[in-house]
């Protein structure tokens, strides 16, 4: 039987980890397992997690040397069972009490490759329900060519994502995990598309995304940060394409099949140019690749 597993990555979330775990363990539909990977926290968060472990047998805690958030996903890949759906949660975020139940109902199936919902941002008072509106789920067709050509970012931050373990284990372990300019959610979002995963967008649902001073959304990035990130993305694209025998750049036909399937809303949301402009850009890219 398929399991629904919550995977929490934690590092020094002493202020928030109790609320995080409470939100997971008090769902209207229970998770089958909660996996927590702690990246060598130096505050009191590990003590808090261990207290929960003594009370709840479904929690599986793994502690490891400090290597960054990315490394916790590599560790998770070695212990997660097959035939499961993974719901990700950062140690400073929370799930509204009906998140799992509402997600399963919105998706309408018990197995899927990749799903993502929205964020409900909060400072002190978390959202009471995961349901934010009545908009139905959107089912994407293939998005591999869109990503390989235009780096289309089709997803949301870590706590909004859920993946099948089959897809997760195709992405992780990833060898270049120590690159600080590139994050695990970016890798999952890009790699899932490259590998042909069928993505599902849940616009009617949102997790509780905590705003605080340590969030990356508040960081100001230098030009050097941007350059490092672009290099890390290029490295990841090349690595997955080579490993799985996928052409690094798609054909014009492949791209426009996916472009047309998006529809006008997602073409605009992904900031894609008109077909005429895209055709010219793709031709220039094809010529550049020939003479590279």
mmCIF file of C-alpha atoms in Angstrom:
data_model
loop_
_atom_site.group_PDB
_atom_site.id
_atom_site.type_symbol
_atom_site.label_atom_id
_atom_site.label_comp_id
_atom_site.label_asym_id
_atom_site.label_seq_id
_atom_site.Cartn_x
_atom_site.Cartn_y
_atom_site.Cartn_z
ATOM 1 C CA UNK A 1 0.000 0.000 0.000
ATOM 2 C CA UNK A 2 1.234 3.468 -0.862
ATOM 3 C CA UNK A 3 2.477 5.575 2.051
ATOM 4 C CA UNK A 4 2.215 9.316 2.538
ATOM 5 C CA UNK A 5 5.453 10.499 4.139
ATOM 6 C CA UNK A 6 6.370 13.938 5.433
ATOM 7 C CA UNK A 7 10.071 14.733 5.079
ATOM 8 C CA UNK A 8 11.381 17.572 7.267
ATOM 9 C CA UNK A 9 14.875 18.970 6.887
ATOM 10 C CA UNK A 10 16.128 20.805 9.970
ATOM 11 C CA UNK A 11 19.030 22.998 10.971
ATOM 12 C CA UNK A 12 18.901 25.277 14.021
ATOM 13 C CA UNK A 13 15.139 25.814 13.983
ATOM 14 C CA UNK A 14 14.763 25.816 17.767
ATOM 15 C CA UNK A 15 12.185 28.631 17.614
ATOM 16 C CA UNK A 16 10.011 26.919 15.031
ATOM 17 C CA UNK A 17 10.478 23.138 14.978
ATOM 18 C CA UNK A 18 7.897 22.406 17.684
ATOM 19 C CA UNK A 19 5.160 24.203 15.752
ATOM 20 C CA UNK A 20 6.350 22.496 12.578
ATOM 21 C CA UNK A 21 6.096 18.998 14.074
ATOM 22 C CA UNK A 22 2.801 19.768 15.798
ATOM 23 C CA UNK A 23 1.309 20.783 12.457
ATOM 24 C CA UNK A 24 2.423 17.538 10.805
ATOM 25 C CA UNK A 25 1.297 15.260 13.625
ATOM 26 C CA UNK A 26 -2.145 16.831 13.972
ATOM 27 C CA UNK A 27 -3.381 16.474 10.419
ATOM 28 C CA UNK A 28 -7.031 15.634 9.762
ATOM 29 C CA UNK A 29 -5.668 12.723 7.708
ATOM 30 C CA UNK A 30 -2.540 11.304 9.296
ATOM 31 C CA UNK A 31 0.803 10.797 7.611
ATOM 32 C CA UNK A 32 2.068 7.218 7.632
ATOM 33 C CA UNK A 33 5.600 8.303 8.492
ATOM 34 C CA UNK A 34 7.533 11.445 9.359
ATOM 35 C CA UNK A 35 11.202 11.507 8.361
ATOM 36 C CA UNK A 36 13.341 14.199 9.987
ATOM 37 C CA UNK A 37 16.934 14.707 8.862
ATOM 38 C CA UNK A 38 18.873 17.048 11.138
ATOM 39 C CA UNK A 39 21.951 18.696 9.635
ATOM 40 C CA UNK A 40 23.974 18.837 12.889
ATOM 41 C CA UNK A 41 21.970 21.527 14.665
ATOM 42 C CA UNK A 42 23.852 23.428 17.367
ATOM 43 C CA UNK A 43 20.827 24.934 19.115
ATOM 44 C CA UNK A 44 18.113 23.130 21.085
ATOM 45 C CA UNK A 45 16.070 21.950 18.111
ATOM 46 C CA UNK A 46 17.436 18.401 18.192
ATOM 47 C CA UNK A 47 16.331 17.998 21.829
ATOM 48 C CA UNK A 48 12.844 19.117 20.842
ATOM 49 C CA UNK A 49 12.713 16.620 17.974
ATOM 50 C CA UNK A 50 13.908 13.795 20.224
ATOM 51 C CA UNK A 51 11.125 14.606 22.688
ATOM 52 C CA UNK A 52 8.605 14.183 19.871
ATOM 53 C CA UNK A 53 10.271 10.909 18.851
ATOM 54 C CA UNK A 54 9.656 9.435 22.295
ATOM 55 C CA UNK A 55 5.974 10.275 21.995
ATOM 56 C CA UNK A 56 5.306 9.457 18.336
ATOM 57 C CA UNK A 57 6.556 6.178 16.890
ATOM 58 C CA UNK A 58 5.960 7.283 13.285
ATOM 59 C CA UNK A 59 8.882 9.747 13.473
ATOM 60 C CA UNK A 60 12.175 8.543 12.046
ATOM 61 C CA UNK A 61 15.019 10.874 13.061
ATOM 62 C CA UNK A 62 18.375 10.855 11.290
ATOM 63 C CA UNK A 63 21.253 13.043 12.453
ATOM 64 C CA UNK A 64 24.253 13.794 10.282
ATOM 65 C CA UNK A 65 27.327 15.975 9.914
ATOM 66 C CA UNK A 66 26.736 19.551 8.819
ATOM 67 C CA UNK A 67 26.879 19.715 5.018
ATOM 68 C CA UNK A 68 23.972 22.020 4.199
ATOM 69 C CA UNK A 69 20.273 21.599 3.474
ATOM 70 C CA UNK A 70 20.972 19.983 0.112
ATOM 71 C CA UNK A 71 22.760 17.075 1.791
ATOM 72 C CA UNK A 72 19.694 16.133 3.846
ATOM 73 C CA UNK A 73 17.897 15.220 0.611
ATOM 74 C CA UNK A 74 20.741 12.919 -0.400
ATOM 75 C CA UNK A 75 20.431 11.151 2.955
ATOM 76 C CA UNK A 76 16.648 10.881 2.614
ATOM 77 C CA UNK A 77 17.001 9.125 -0.739
ATOM 78 C CA UNK A 78 18.810 6.235 0.944
ATOM 79 C CA UNK A 79 16.101 5.549 3.541
ATOM 80 C CA UNK A 80 12.770 6.422 1.939
ATOM 81 C CA UNK A 81 10.716 3.386 0.883
ATOM 82 C CA UNK A 82 9.495 2.742 -2.633
ATOM 83 C CA UNK A 83 5.837 3.222 -3.542
ATOM 84 C CA UNK A 84 5.353 6.356 -1.449
ATOM 85 C CA UNK A 85 4.503 10.026 -1.852
ATOM 86 C CA UNK A 86 6.781 12.515 -0.120
ATOM 87 C CA UNK A 87 5.554 15.841 1.217
ATOM 88 C CA UNK A 88 8.405 18.248 1.955
ATOM 89 C CA UNK A 89 8.530 20.701 4.833
ATOM 90 C CA UNK A 90 11.267 23.042 6.009
ATOM 91 C CA UNK A 91 11.730 23.050 9.777
ATOM 92 C CA UNK A 92 10.521 26.644 10.085
ATOM 93 C CA UNK A 93 7.273 26.206 8.111
ATOM 94 C CA UNK A 94 3.956 24.548 9.002
ATOM 95 C CA UNK A 95 1.133 22.595 7.412
ATOM 96 C CA UNK A 96 -2.444 23.739 8.080
ATOM 97 C CA UNK A 97 -4.342 20.913 9.807
ATOM 98 C CA UNK A 98 -6.154 19.838 6.612
ATOM 99 C CA UNK A 99 -3.219 20.039 4.208
ATOM 100 C CA UNK A 100 -2.704 16.334 3.475
ATOM 101 C CA UNK A 101 -6.419 15.586 3.217
ATOM 102 C CA UNK A 102 -7.057 18.599 0.975
ATOM 103 C CA UNK A 103 -4.058 17.771 -1.228
ATOM 104 C CA UNK A 104 -5.176 14.193 -1.850
ATOM 105 C CA UNK A 105 -8.704 15.370 -2.616
ATOM 106 C CA UNK A 106 -7.539 18.137 -4.976
ATOM 107 C CA UNK A 107 -5.179 15.851 -6.891
ATOM 108 C CA UNK A 108 -7.820 13.144 -7.165
ATOM 109 C CA UNK A 109 -5.433 10.191 -7.314
ATOM 110 C CA UNK A 110 -3.158 8.356 -4.885
ATOM 111 C CA UNK A 111 -0.047 8.432 -7.101
ATOM 112 C CA UNK A 112 1.573 11.332 -8.944
ATOM 113 C CA UNK A 113 5.016 12.486 -10.027
ATOM 114 C CA UNK A 114 5.217 16.074 -8.839
ATOM 115 C CA UNK A 115 2.668 18.432 -7.288
ATOM 116 C CA UNK A 116 3.016 21.952 -5.954
ATOM 117 C CA UNK A 117 0.723 24.329 -4.107
ATOM 118 C CA UNK A 118 0.933 27.967 -3.008
ATOM 119 C CA UNK A 119 2.402 29.727 0.037
ATOM 120 C CA UNK A 120 0.403 31.396 2.779
ATOM 121 C CA UNK A 121 2.951 33.736 4.314
ATOM 122 C CA UNK A 122 2.750 34.552 7.997
ATOM 123 C CA UNK A 123 4.765 36.121 10.807
ATOM 124 C CA UNK A 124 3.152 34.935 14.050
ATOM 125 C CA UNK A 125 -0.291 33.536 13.244
ATOM 126 C CA UNK A 126 -0.223 30.549 10.871
ATOM 127 C CA UNK A 127 -3.096 29.832 8.465
ATOM 128 C CA UNK A 128 -5.917 27.720 9.867
ATOM 129 C CA UNK A 129 -6.780 25.928 6.626
ATOM 130 C CA UNK A 130 -4.843 24.838 3.566
ATOM 131 C CA UNK A 131 -7.786 25.754 1.340
ATOM 132 C CA UNK A 132 -7.396 29.274 -0.058
ATOM 133 C CA UNK A 133 -9.887 29.188 -2.953
ATOM 134 C CA UNK A 134 -11.969 26.821 -5.082
ATOM 135 C CA UNK A 135 -9.727 26.805 -8.175
ATOM 136 C CA UNK A 136 -9.223 23.262 -9.473
ATOM 137 C CA UNK A 137 -5.901 21.513 -9.993
ATOM 138 C CA UNK A 138 -4.026 22.141 -13.230
ATOM 139 C CA UNK A 139 -2.385 19.134 -14.895
ATOM 140 C CA UNK A 140 0.630 19.933 -17.049
ATOM 141 C CA UNK A 141 1.706 17.885 -20.023
ATOM 142 C CA UNK A 142 5.458 17.482 -20.599
ATOM 143 C CA UNK A 143 7.629 20.471 -19.676
ATOM 144 C CA UNK A 144 11.086 19.028 -20.378
ATOM 145 C CA UNK A 145 11.796 21.049 -23.530
ATOM 146 C CA UNK A 146 10.591 24.266 -21.884
ATOM 147 C CA UNK A 147 13.063 23.799 -19.065
ATOM 148 C CA UNK A 148 16.019 22.646 -21.149
ATOM 149 C CA UNK A 149 15.561 25.572 -23.523
ATOM 150 C CA UNK A 150 14.281 28.425 -21.328
ATOM 151 C CA UNK A 151 14.941 27.280 -17.746
ATOM 152 C CA UNK A 152 11.217 27.612 -17.003
ATOM 153 C CA UNK A 153 10.732 27.394 -13.225
ATOM 154 C CA UNK A 154 7.493 25.433 -12.806
ATOM 155 C CA UNK A 155 7.021 24.900 -9.094
ATOM 156 C CA UNK A 156 7.255 26.651 -5.739
ATOM 157 C CA UNK A 157 9.567 26.591 -2.681
ATOM 158 C CA UNK A 158 10.360 23.336 -0.869
ATOM 159 C CA UNK A 159 7.441 23.220 1.578
ATOM 160 C CA UNK A 160 4.949 23.515 -1.302
ATOM 161 C CA UNK A 161 6.201 20.391 -3.080
ATOM 162 C CA UNK A 162 5.294 16.708 -3.050
ATOM 163 C CA UNK A 163 6.951 14.012 -5.165
ATOM 164 C CA UNK A 164 6.758 10.292 -5.703
ATOM 165 C CA UNK A 165 9.696 8.400 -4.224
ATOM 166 C CA UNK A 166 10.327 6.986 -7.700
ATOM 167 C CA UNK A 167 11.002 10.478 -9.049
ATOM 168 C CA UNK A 168 12.819 11.594 -5.892
ATOM 169 C CA UNK A 169 15.288 8.714 -6.200
ATOM 170 C CA UNK A 170 15.989 9.629 -9.823
ATOM 171 C CA UNK A 171 16.995 13.118 -8.668
ATOM 172 C CA UNK A 172 18.864 12.235 -5.466
ATOM 173 C CA UNK A 173 21.552 11.609 -4.442
ATOM 174 C CA UNK A 174 22.981 14.522 -6.416
ATOM 175 C CA UNK A 175 26.801 14.760 -6.345
ATOM 176 C CA UNK A 176 27.169 18.551 -6.540
ATOM 177 C CA UNK A 177 25.220 19.219 -3.351
ATOM 178 C CA UNK A 178 27.792 21.533 -1.754
ATOM 179 C CA UNK A 179 27.160 24.401 -4.155
ATOM 180 C CA UNK A 180 25.597 27.004 -1.847
ATOM 181 C CA UNK A 181 24.223 29.113 -4.702
ATOM 182 C CA UNK A 182 21.821 26.345 -5.776
ATOM 183 C CA UNK A 183 19.070 24.910 -3.562
ATOM 184 C CA UNK A 184 17.267 21.602 -3.313
ATOM 185 C CA UNK A 185 13.887 22.989 -4.390
ATOM 186 C CA UNK A 186 15.420 24.442 -7.552
ATOM 187 C CA UNK A 187 17.002 21.097 -8.350
ATOM 188 C CA UNK A 188 13.745 19.193 -7.847
ATOM 189 C CA UNK A 189 11.759 21.676 -9.932
ATOM 190 C CA UNK A 190 14.183 21.698 -12.841
ATOM 191 C CA UNK A 191 15.146 18.012 -12.764
ATOM 192 C CA UNK A 192 11.540 16.811 -12.516
ATOM 193 C CA UNK A 193 10.689 18.602 -15.742
ATOM 194 C CA UNK A 194 13.861 17.489 -17.520
ATOM 195 C CA UNK A 195 13.061 13.870 -16.642
ATOM 196 C CA UNK A 196 9.545 14.151 -18.066
ATOM 197 C CA UNK A 197 7.593 14.180 -14.796
ATOM 198 C CA UNK A 198 3.912 15.067 -15.032
ATOM 199 C CA UNK A 199 3.414 18.148 -12.865
ATOM 200 C CA UNK A 200 0.241 19.128 -11.032
ATOM 201 C CA UNK A 201 -0.404 22.677 -9.785
ATOM 202 C CA UNK A 202 -2.749 23.133 -6.813
ATOM 203 C CA UNK A 203 -3.708 26.843 -6.872
ATOM 204 C CA UNK A 204 -6.473 26.321 -4.321
ATOM 205 C CA UNK A 205 -4.141 25.137 -1.545
ATOM 206 C CA UNK A 206 -1.370 26.755 0.471
ATOM 207 C CA UNK A 207 1.067 25.747 3.194
ATOM 208 C CA UNK A 208 2.135 28.049 6.034
ATOM 209 C CA UNK A 209 5.375 29.742 4.965
ATOM 210 C CA UNK A 210 7.005 31.572 7.848
ATOM 211 C CA UNK A 211 8.615 34.945 7.174
ATOM 212 C CA UNK A 212 11.682 35.673 9.311
ATOM 213 C CA UNK A 213 15.096 37.248 8.957
ATOM 214 C CA UNK A 214 16.906 34.032 8.011
ATOM 215 C CA UNK A 215 14.688 33.253 5.011
ATOM 216 C CA UNK A 216 16.520 33.325 1.697
ATOM 217 C CA UNK A 217 13.717 35.489 0.279
ATOM 218 C CA UNK A 218 15.090 38.391 2.324
ATOM 219 C CA UNK A 219 18.670 37.975 1.173
ATOM 220 C CA UNK A 220 20.155 40.454 -1.287
ATOM 221 C CA UNK A 221 22.197 38.627 -3.917
ATOM 222 C CA UNK A 222 25.390 39.962 -5.454
ATOM 223 C CA UNK A 223 26.299 39.657 -9.116
ATOM 224 C CA UNK A 224 28.753 36.936 -8.114
ATOM 225 C CA UNK A 225 25.902 35.011 -6.445
ATOM 226 C CA UNK A 226 23.878 35.223 -9.653
ATOM 227 C CA UNK A 227 26.803 34.009 -11.777
ATOM 228 C CA UNK A 228 27.465 31.076 -9.418
ATOM 229 C CA UNK A 229 23.803 30.131 -9.474
ATOM 230 C CA UNK A 230 23.674 30.157 -13.282
ATOM 231 C CA UNK A 231 26.773 27.955 -13.429
ATOM 232 C CA UNK A 232 25.232 25.550 -10.906
ATOM 233 C CA UNK A 233 22.012 25.352 -12.930
ATOM 234 C CA UNK A 234 23.935 24.678 -16.138
ATOM 235 C CA UNK A 235 25.951 21.978 -14.369
ATOM 236 C CA UNK A 236 22.772 20.315 -13.085
ATOM 237 C CA UNK A 237 21.093 20.370 -16.495
ATOM 238 C CA UNK A 238 24.130 18.790 -18.142
ATOM 239 C CA UNK A 239 24.464 16.171 -15.394
ATOM 240 C CA UNK A 240 20.853 14.959 -15.606
ATOM 241 C CA UNK A 241 20.762 15.031 -19.401
ATOM 242 C CA UNK A 242 23.961 12.998 -19.607
ATOM 243 C CA UNK A 243 22.911 10.522 -16.917
ATOM 244 C CA UNK A 244 19.511 9.812 -18.456
ATOM 245 C CA UNK A 245 20.436 10.104 -22.139
ATOM 246 C CA UNK A 246 18.424 13.266 -22.807
ATOM 247 C CA UNK A 247 19.459 15.837 -25.405
ATOM 248 C CA UNK A 248 20.728 18.962 -23.627
ATOM 249 C CA UNK A 249 18.748 21.210 -25.968
ATOM 250 C CA UNK A 250 15.356 20.273 -27.447
ATOM 251 C CA UNK A 251 14.341 20.441 -31.084
ATOM 252 C CA UNK A 252 12.180 23.350 -32.250
ATOM 253 C CA UNK A 253 9.249 20.979 -32.782
ATOM 254 C CA UNK A 254 9.555 19.502 -29.292
ATOM 255 C CA UNK A 255 9.661 22.948 -27.740
ATOM 256 C CA UNK A 256 6.609 24.295 -29.558
ATOM 257 C CA UNK A 257 4.545 21.195 -28.787
ATOM 258 C CA UNK A 258 5.067 21.947 -25.090
ATOM 259 C CA UNK A 259 4.731 25.709 -25.589
ATOM 260 C CA UNK A 260 1.308 25.333 -27.244
ATOM 261 C CA UNK A 261 0.122 22.880 -24.578
ATOM 262 C CA UNK A 262 0.822 25.436 -21.831
ATOM 263 C CA UNK A 263 -1.950 27.789 -22.893
ATOM 264 C CA UNK A 264 -1.878 31.589 -22.728
ATOM 265 C CA UNK A 265 -2.061 31.852 -18.918
ATOM 266 C CA UNK A 266 1.092 29.817 -18.280
ATOM 267 C CA UNK A 267 2.885 31.270 -21.283
ATOM 268 C CA UNK A 268 2.417 34.686 -19.680
ATOM 269 C CA UNK A 269 3.172 33.506 -16.140
ATOM 270 C CA UNK A 270 6.447 31.956 -17.308
ATOM 271 C CA UNK A 271 7.261 35.162 -19.202
ATOM 272 C CA UNK A 272 7.630 33.371 -22.521
ATOM 273 C CA UNK A 273 7.835 35.543 -25.668
ATOM 274 C CA UNK A 274 5.503 35.240 -28.642
ATOM 275 C CA UNK A 275 5.848 32.256 -30.967
ATOM 276 C CA UNK A 276 7.623 34.396 -33.573
ATOM 277 C CA UNK A 277 10.236 35.635 -31.099
ATOM 278 C CA UNK A 278 10.626 32.182 -29.595
ATOM 279 C CA UNK A 279 11.158 30.643 -33.034
ATOM 280 C CA UNK A 280 13.952 33.111 -33.812
ATOM 281 C CA UNK A 281 15.616 32.524 -30.438
ATOM 282 C CA UNK A 282 15.458 28.766 -30.799
ATOM 283 C CA UNK A 283 16.969 28.924 -34.274
ATOM 284 C CA UNK A 284 19.824 31.065 -32.975
ATOM 285 C CA UNK A 285 20.370 28.588 -30.144
ATOM 286 C CA UNK A 286 20.404 25.654 -32.572
ATOM 287 C CA UNK A 287 23.002 27.401 -34.752
ATOM 288 C CA UNK A 288 25.085 28.260 -31.691
ATOM 289 C CA UNK A 289 24.999 24.614 -30.551
ATOM 290 C CA UNK A 290 26.165 23.415 -33.976
ATOM 291 C CA UNK A 291 29.261 25.609 -33.893
ATOM 292 C CA UNK A 292 29.966 25.280 -30.151
#
